[in-house]
Every structure is written in C-alpha cells, then in structure tokens.
PDB file of C-alpha atoms in Angstrom:
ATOM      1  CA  UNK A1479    -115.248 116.335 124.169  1.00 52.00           C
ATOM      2  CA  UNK A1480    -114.769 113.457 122.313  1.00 50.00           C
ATOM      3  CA  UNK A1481    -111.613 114.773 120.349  1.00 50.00           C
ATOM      4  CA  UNK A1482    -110.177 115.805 123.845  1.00 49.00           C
ATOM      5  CA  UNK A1483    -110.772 112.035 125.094  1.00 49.00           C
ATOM      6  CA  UNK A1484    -108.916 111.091 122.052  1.00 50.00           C
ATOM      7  CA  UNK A1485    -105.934 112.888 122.124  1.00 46.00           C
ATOM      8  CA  UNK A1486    -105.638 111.887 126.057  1.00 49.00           C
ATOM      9  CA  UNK A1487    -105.739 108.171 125.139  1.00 51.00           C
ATOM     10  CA  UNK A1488    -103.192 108.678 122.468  1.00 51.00           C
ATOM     11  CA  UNK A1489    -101.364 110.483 124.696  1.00 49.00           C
ATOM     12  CA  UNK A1490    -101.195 107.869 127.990  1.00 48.00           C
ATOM     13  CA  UNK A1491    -101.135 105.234 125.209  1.00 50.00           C
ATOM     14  CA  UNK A1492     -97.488 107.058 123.974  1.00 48.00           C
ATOM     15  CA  UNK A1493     -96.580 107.649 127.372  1.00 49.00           C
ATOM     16  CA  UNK A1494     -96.617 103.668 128.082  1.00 47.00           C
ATOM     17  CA  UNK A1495     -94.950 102.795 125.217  1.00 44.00           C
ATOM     18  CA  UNK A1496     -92.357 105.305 126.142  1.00 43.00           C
ATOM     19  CA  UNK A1497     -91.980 103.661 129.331  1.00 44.00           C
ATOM     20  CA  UNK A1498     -91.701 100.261 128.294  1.00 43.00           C
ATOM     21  CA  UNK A1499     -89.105 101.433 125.587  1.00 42.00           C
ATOM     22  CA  UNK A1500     -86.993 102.943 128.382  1.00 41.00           C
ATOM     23  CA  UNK A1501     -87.499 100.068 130.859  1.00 42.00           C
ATOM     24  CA  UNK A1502     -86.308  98.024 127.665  1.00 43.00           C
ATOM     25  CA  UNK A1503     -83.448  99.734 126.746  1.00 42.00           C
ATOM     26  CA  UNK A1504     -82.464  99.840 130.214  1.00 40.00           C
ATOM     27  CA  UNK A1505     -82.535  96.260 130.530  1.00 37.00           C
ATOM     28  CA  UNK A1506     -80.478  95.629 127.359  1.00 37.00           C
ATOM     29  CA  UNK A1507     -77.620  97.919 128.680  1.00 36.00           C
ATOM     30  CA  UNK A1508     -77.314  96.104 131.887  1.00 35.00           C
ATOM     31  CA  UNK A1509     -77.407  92.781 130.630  1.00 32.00           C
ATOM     32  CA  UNK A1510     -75.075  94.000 127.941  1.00 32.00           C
ATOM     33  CA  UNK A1511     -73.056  95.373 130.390  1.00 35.00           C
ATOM     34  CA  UNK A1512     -72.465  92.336 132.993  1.00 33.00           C
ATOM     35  CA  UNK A1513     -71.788  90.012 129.542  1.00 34.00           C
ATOM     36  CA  UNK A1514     -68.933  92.040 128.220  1.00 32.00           C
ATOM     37  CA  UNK A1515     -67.375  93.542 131.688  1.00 33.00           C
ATOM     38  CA  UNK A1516     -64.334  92.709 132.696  1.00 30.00           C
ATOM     39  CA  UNK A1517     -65.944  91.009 135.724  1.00 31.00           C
ATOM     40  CA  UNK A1518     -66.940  88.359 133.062  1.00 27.00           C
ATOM     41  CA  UNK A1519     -65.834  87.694 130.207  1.00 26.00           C
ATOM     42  CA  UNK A1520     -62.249  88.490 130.778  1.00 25.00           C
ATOM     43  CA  UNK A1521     -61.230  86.274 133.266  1.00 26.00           C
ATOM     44  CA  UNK A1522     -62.312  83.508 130.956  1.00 27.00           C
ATOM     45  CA  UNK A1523     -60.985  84.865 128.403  1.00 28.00           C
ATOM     46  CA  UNK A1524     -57.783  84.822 129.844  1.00 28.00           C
ATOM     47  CA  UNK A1525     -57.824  81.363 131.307  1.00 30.00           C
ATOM     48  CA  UNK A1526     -58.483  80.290 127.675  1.00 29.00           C
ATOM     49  CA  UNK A1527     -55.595  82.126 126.441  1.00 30.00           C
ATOM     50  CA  UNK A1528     -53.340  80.322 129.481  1.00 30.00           C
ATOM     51  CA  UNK A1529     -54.804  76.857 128.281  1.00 31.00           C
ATOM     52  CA  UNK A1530     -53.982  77.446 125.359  1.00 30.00           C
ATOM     53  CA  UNK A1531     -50.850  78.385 125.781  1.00 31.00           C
ATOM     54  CA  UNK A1532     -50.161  75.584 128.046  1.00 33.00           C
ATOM     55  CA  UNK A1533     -51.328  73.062 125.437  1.00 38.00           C
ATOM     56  CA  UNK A1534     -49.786  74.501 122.135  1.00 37.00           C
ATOM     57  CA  UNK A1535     -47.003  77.290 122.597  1.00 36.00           C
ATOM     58  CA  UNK A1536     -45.162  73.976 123.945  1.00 39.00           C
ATOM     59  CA  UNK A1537     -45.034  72.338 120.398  1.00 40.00           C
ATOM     60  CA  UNK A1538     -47.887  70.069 121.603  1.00 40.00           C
ATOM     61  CA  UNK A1539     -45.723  68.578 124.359  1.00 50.00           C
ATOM     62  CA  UNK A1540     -48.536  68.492 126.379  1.00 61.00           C
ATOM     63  CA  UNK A1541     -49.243  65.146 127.532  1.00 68.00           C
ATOM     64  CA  UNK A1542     -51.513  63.184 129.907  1.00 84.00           C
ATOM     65  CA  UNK A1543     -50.107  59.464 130.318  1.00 94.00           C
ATOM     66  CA  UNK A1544     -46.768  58.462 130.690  1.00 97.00           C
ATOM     67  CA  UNK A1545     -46.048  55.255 129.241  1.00 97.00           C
ATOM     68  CA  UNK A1546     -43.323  52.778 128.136  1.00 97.00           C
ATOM     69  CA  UNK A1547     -41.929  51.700 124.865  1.00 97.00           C
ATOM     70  CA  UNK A1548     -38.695  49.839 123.868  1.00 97.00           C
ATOM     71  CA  UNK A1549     -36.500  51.295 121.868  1.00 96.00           C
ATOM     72  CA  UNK A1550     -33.548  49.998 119.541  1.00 92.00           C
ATOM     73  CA  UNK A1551     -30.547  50.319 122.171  1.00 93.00           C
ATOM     74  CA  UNK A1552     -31.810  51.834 124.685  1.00 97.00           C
ATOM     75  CA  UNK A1553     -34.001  49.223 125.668  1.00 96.00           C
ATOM     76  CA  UNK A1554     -37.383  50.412 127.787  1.00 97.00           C
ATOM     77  CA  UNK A1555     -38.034  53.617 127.920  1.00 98.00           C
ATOM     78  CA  UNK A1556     -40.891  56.467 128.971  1.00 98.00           C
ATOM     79  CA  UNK A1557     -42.723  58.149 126.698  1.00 98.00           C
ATOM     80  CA  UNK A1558     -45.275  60.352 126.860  1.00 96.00           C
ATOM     81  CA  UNK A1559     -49.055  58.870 125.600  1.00 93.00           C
ATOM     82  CA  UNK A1560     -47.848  59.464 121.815  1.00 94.00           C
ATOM     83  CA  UNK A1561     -45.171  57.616 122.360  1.00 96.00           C
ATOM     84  CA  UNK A1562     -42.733  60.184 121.973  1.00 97.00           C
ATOM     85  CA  UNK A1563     -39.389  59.479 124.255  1.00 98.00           C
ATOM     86  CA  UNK A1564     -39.004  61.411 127.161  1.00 98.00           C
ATOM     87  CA  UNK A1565     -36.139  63.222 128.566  1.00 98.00           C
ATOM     88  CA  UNK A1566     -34.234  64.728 131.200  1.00 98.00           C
ATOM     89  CA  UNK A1567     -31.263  67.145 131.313  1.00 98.00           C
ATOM     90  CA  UNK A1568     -28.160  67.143 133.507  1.00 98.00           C
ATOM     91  CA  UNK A1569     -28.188  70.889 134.106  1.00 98.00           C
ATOM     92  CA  UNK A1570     -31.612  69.998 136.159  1.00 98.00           C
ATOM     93  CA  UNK A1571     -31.615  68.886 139.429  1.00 97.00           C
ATOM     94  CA  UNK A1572     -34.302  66.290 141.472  1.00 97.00           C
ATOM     95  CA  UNK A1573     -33.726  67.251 144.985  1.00 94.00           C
ATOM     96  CA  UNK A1574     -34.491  69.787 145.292  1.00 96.00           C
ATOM     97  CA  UNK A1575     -36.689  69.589 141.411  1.00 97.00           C
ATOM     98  CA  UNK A1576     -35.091  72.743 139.641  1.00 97.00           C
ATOM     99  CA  UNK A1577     -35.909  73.259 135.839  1.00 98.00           C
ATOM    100  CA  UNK A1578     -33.094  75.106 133.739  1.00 97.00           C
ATOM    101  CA  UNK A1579     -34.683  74.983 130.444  1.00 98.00           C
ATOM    102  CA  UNK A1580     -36.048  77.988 129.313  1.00 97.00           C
ATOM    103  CA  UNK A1581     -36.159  80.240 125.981  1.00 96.00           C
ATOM    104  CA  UNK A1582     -34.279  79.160 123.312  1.00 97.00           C
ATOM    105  CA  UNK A1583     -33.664  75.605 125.471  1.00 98.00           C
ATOM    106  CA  UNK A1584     -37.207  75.476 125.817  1.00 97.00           C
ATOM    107  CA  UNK A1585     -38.247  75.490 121.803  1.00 97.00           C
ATOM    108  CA  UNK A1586     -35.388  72.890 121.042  1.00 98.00           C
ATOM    109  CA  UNK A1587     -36.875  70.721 124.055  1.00 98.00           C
ATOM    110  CA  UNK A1588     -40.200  71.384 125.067  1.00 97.00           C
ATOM    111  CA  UNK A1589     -41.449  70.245 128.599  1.00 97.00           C
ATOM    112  CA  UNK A1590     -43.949  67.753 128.870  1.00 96.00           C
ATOM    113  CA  UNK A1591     -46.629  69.713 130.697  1.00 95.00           C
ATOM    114  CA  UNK A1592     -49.758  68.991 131.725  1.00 95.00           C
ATOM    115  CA  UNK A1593     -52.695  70.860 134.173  1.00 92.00           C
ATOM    116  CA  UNK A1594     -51.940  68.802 137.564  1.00 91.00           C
ATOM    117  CA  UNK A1595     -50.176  65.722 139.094  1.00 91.00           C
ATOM    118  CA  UNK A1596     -53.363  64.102 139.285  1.00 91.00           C
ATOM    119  CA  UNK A1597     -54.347  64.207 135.930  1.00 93.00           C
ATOM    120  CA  UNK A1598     -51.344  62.419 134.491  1.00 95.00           C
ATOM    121  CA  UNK A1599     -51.822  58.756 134.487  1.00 95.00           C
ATOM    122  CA  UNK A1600     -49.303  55.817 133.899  1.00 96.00           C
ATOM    123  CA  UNK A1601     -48.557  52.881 132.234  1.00 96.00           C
ATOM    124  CA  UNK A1602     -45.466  50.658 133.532  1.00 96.00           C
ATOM    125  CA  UNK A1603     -44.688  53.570 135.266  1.00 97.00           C
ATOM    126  CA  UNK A1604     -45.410  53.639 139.365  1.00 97.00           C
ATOM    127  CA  UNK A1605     -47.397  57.041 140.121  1.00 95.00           C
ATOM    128  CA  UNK A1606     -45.548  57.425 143.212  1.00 96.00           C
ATOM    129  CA  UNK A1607     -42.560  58.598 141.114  1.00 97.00           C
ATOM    130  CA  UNK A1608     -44.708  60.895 138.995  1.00 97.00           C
ATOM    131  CA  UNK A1609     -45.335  64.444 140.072  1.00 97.00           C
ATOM    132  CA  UNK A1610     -44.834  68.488 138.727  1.00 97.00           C
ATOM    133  CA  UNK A1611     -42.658  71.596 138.766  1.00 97.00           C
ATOM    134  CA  UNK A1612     -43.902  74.813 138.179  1.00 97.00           C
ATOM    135  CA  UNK A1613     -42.322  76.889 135.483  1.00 97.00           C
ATOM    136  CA  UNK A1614     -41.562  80.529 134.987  1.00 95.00           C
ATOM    137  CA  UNK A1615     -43.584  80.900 132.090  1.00 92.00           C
ATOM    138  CA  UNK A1616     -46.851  79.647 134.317  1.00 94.00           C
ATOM    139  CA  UNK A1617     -47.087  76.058 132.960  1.00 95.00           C
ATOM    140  CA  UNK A1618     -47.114  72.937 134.839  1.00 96.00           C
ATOM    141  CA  UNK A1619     -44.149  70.211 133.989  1.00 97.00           C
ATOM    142  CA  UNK A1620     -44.264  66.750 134.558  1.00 97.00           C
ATOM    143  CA  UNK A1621     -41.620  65.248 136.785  1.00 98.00           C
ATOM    144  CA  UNK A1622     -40.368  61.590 137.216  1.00 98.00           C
ATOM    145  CA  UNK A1623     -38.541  60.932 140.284  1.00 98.00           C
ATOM    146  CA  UNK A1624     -38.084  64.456 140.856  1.00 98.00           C
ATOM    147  CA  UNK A1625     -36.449  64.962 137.283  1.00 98.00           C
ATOM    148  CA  UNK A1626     -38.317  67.523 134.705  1.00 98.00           C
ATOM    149  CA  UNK A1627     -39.175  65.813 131.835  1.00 98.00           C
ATOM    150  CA  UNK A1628     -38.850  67.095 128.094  1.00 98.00           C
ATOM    151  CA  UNK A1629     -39.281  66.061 124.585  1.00 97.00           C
ATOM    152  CA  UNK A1630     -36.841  66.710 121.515  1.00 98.00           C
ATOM    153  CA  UNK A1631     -38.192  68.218 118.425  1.00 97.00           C
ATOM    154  CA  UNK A1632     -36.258  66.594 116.343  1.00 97.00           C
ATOM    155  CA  UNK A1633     -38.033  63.791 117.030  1.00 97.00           C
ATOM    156  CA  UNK A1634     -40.740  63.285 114.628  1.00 95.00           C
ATOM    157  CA  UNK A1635     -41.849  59.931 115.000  1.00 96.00           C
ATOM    158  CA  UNK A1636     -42.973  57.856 118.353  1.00 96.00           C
ATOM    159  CA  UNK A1637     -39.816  56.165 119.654  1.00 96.00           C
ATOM    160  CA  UNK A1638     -37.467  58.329 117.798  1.00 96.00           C
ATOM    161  CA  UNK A1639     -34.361  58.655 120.517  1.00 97.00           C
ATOM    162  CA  UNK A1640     -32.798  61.535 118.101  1.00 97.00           C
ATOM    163  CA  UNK A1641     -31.863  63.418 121.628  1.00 98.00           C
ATOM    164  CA  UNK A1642     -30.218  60.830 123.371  1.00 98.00           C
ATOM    165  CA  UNK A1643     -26.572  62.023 124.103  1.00 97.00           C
ATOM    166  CA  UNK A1644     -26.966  65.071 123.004  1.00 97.00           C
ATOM    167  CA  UNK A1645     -24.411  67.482 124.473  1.00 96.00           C
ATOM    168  CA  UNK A1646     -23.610  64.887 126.761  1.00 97.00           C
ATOM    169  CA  UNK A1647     -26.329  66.285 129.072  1.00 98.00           C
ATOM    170  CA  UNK A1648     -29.734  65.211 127.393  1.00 98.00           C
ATOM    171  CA  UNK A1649     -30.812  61.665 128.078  1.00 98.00           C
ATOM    172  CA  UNK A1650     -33.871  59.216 127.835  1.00 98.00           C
ATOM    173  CA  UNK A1651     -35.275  58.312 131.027  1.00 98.00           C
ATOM    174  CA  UNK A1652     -36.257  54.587 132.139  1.00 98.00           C
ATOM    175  CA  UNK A1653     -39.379  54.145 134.107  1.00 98.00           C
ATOM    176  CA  UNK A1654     -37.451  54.623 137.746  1.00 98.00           C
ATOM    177  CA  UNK A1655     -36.303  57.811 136.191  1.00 98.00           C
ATOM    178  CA  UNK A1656     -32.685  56.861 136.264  1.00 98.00           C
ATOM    179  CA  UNK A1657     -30.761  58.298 132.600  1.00 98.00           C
ATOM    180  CA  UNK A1658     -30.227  56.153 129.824  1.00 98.00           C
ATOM    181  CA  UNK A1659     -26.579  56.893 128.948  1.00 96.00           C
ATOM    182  CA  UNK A1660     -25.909  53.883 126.447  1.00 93.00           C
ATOM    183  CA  UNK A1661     -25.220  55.542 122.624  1.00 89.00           C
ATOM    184  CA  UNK A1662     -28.901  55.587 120.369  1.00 80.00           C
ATOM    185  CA  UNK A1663     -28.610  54.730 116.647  1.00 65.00           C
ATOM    186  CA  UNK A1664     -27.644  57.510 114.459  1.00 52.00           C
ATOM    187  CA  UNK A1665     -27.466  55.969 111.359  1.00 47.00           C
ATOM    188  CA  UNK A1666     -30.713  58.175 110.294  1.00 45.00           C
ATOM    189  CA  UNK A1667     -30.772  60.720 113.296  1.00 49.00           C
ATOM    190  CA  UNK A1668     -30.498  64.399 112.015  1.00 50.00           C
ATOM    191  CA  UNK A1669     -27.076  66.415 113.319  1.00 46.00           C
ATOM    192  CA  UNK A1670     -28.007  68.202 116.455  1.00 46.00           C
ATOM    193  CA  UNK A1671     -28.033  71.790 116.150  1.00 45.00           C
ATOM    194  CA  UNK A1672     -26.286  73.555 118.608  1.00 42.00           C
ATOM    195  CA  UNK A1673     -24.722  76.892 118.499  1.00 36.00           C
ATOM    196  CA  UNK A1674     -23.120  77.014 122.221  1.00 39.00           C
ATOM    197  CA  UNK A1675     -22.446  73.760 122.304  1.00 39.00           C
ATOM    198  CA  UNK A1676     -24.648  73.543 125.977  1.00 46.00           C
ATOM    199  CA  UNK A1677     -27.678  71.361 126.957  1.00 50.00           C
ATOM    200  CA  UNK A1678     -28.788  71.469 123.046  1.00 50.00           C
ATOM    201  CA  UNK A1679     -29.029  74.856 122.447  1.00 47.00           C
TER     202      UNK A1679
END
C-alpha cells in the first residue's frame, strides 16, 4: 500500500509538472510569436528603414531650419541649419510646385528634405513662404515660395556657393525665394561636372 501511494504521488507530481511545462512552452510561442510577426515588428522595421533613408540616402541633406548667411557676391542668402547654401533649379516650377530632379540629378544635388512643413523652422526667413513637395522616391522636400530646394555636393564647406550658375539653371535662393543670378567666385570652386551639359548632370 504504501509503495502504491508512492508511485501515485510521483505520478500526479509528473503529471503537474508536465502541465506547467506545456502551459509554459505555450506561453513562450505566443509571446514569441506576436514579437517577431509581421503584425509587429515589421512595420517598424520598415518605417526605420524609410527614416533612414530619408535622413541619409540624401547625402545628409536633411535639414530642419532654414536660415540666412551672406555670402561673398551673392550677398544674403538661405541656407539650410549647417549653413550650407540652398538652391533651386530652373527646370522646376512654383505654381504649380513640380520637382524635376531625380536619379543621377538627385546625387549631384540632393533635396533638402525634412519629415513635415511644421517641423522646419526659420531664421530671417518668413514661414509663410516655407512649405513641402512630395517626391517620387517617398521623401518630403522643403519648398520656399513654392520653389524645391536643393544642396550641391560640391559644396563642402558652409557658405560654399560652388553651384551658383551652374548650367545656367542652378541658382542660390534669397530669403523671398527669388534666384540669385549675379556670377559667385570661382577662383577656388571645383569645375562642374557635367556630362549632358543639363541642370548639372
């Protein structure tokens, strides 16, 4: 009798922790589950990978301030919160806003992009002027009186105006967002490369 007694308590005691194991493993896979489904995880996963390409695949032309500067010639100008000059290109329009520079345009003059209109604040600049575009490739440009704005990246230093002129359709902008057409220094400005001799590109 008192072997049998044993054996049964063993036996419900092995049964419980059997239980308990299953309710535990059962657990783990659902919590498991709902972390790494697609439900989850990917979405922000994804946004991430936007952001990110929002903020970088633009050669860091992402920018949250426009300011002013004055440059040599060209007198005041905006820049973006670097203090990087700004541009705009002729091939654009600003009413209606169209942008035109894309692909190989768009890694000789990155847009200045940002997440919203609202987030871009200004310096000698009225906000009234400032607002976006949506581009094809899903990022948000910054607009100035209805003009896209761009950088040059040739221009490696705040205040460099190495894209003014060039092509005769890339100019610096001045804070009403009218173009800058007077000739920038060149004495140390690189040569322009352009192989179809349009917008810089």
């Amino acid at each position: 009798m008192v072997a049998i007694k044993h054996v049964t308590g063993y036996a419900a005691m092995g049964a419980a922790v059997l239980a308990l194991t299953l309710a535990g493993c059962g657990s783990g896979g659902g919590s498991s589950g709902s972390g790494s489904g697609s439900g989850t995880s990917t979405p922000q996963n994804s946004g991430s990978a936007q952001g990110g390409s929002t903020q970088n695949a633009k050669g860091g032309s992402a920018t949250s301030m426009l300011t002013t500067a004055k440059v040599a010639k060209l007198g005041t100008v905006v820049t973006d919160g670097k203090g990087f000059v700004l541009y705009r290109f002729d091939t654009d329009s600003a009413n209606p806003t169209k942008v035109s520079c894309y692909s190989t345009c768009a890694a000789l003059w990155p847009a200045a992009t940002t997440t919203s209109a609202s987030a871009v604040t200004t310096k000698g600049i009225d906000k009234s002027l400032v607002s976006t575009v949506k581009r094809n490739d899903g990022t948000t440009q910054i607009t100035l009186a209805g003009w896209p704005l761009y950088r040059y990246s040739k221009d490696d230093e705040p205040k460099e105006p190495y894209g003014q002129g060039v092509d005769g359709t890339w100019w610096a902008v001045t804070p009403s967002g009218a173009k800058i057409t007077t000739p920038a220094s060149t004495s140390s400005a690189p040569a322009p490369a352009t192989s179809s001799g349009i917008g810089g590109y």
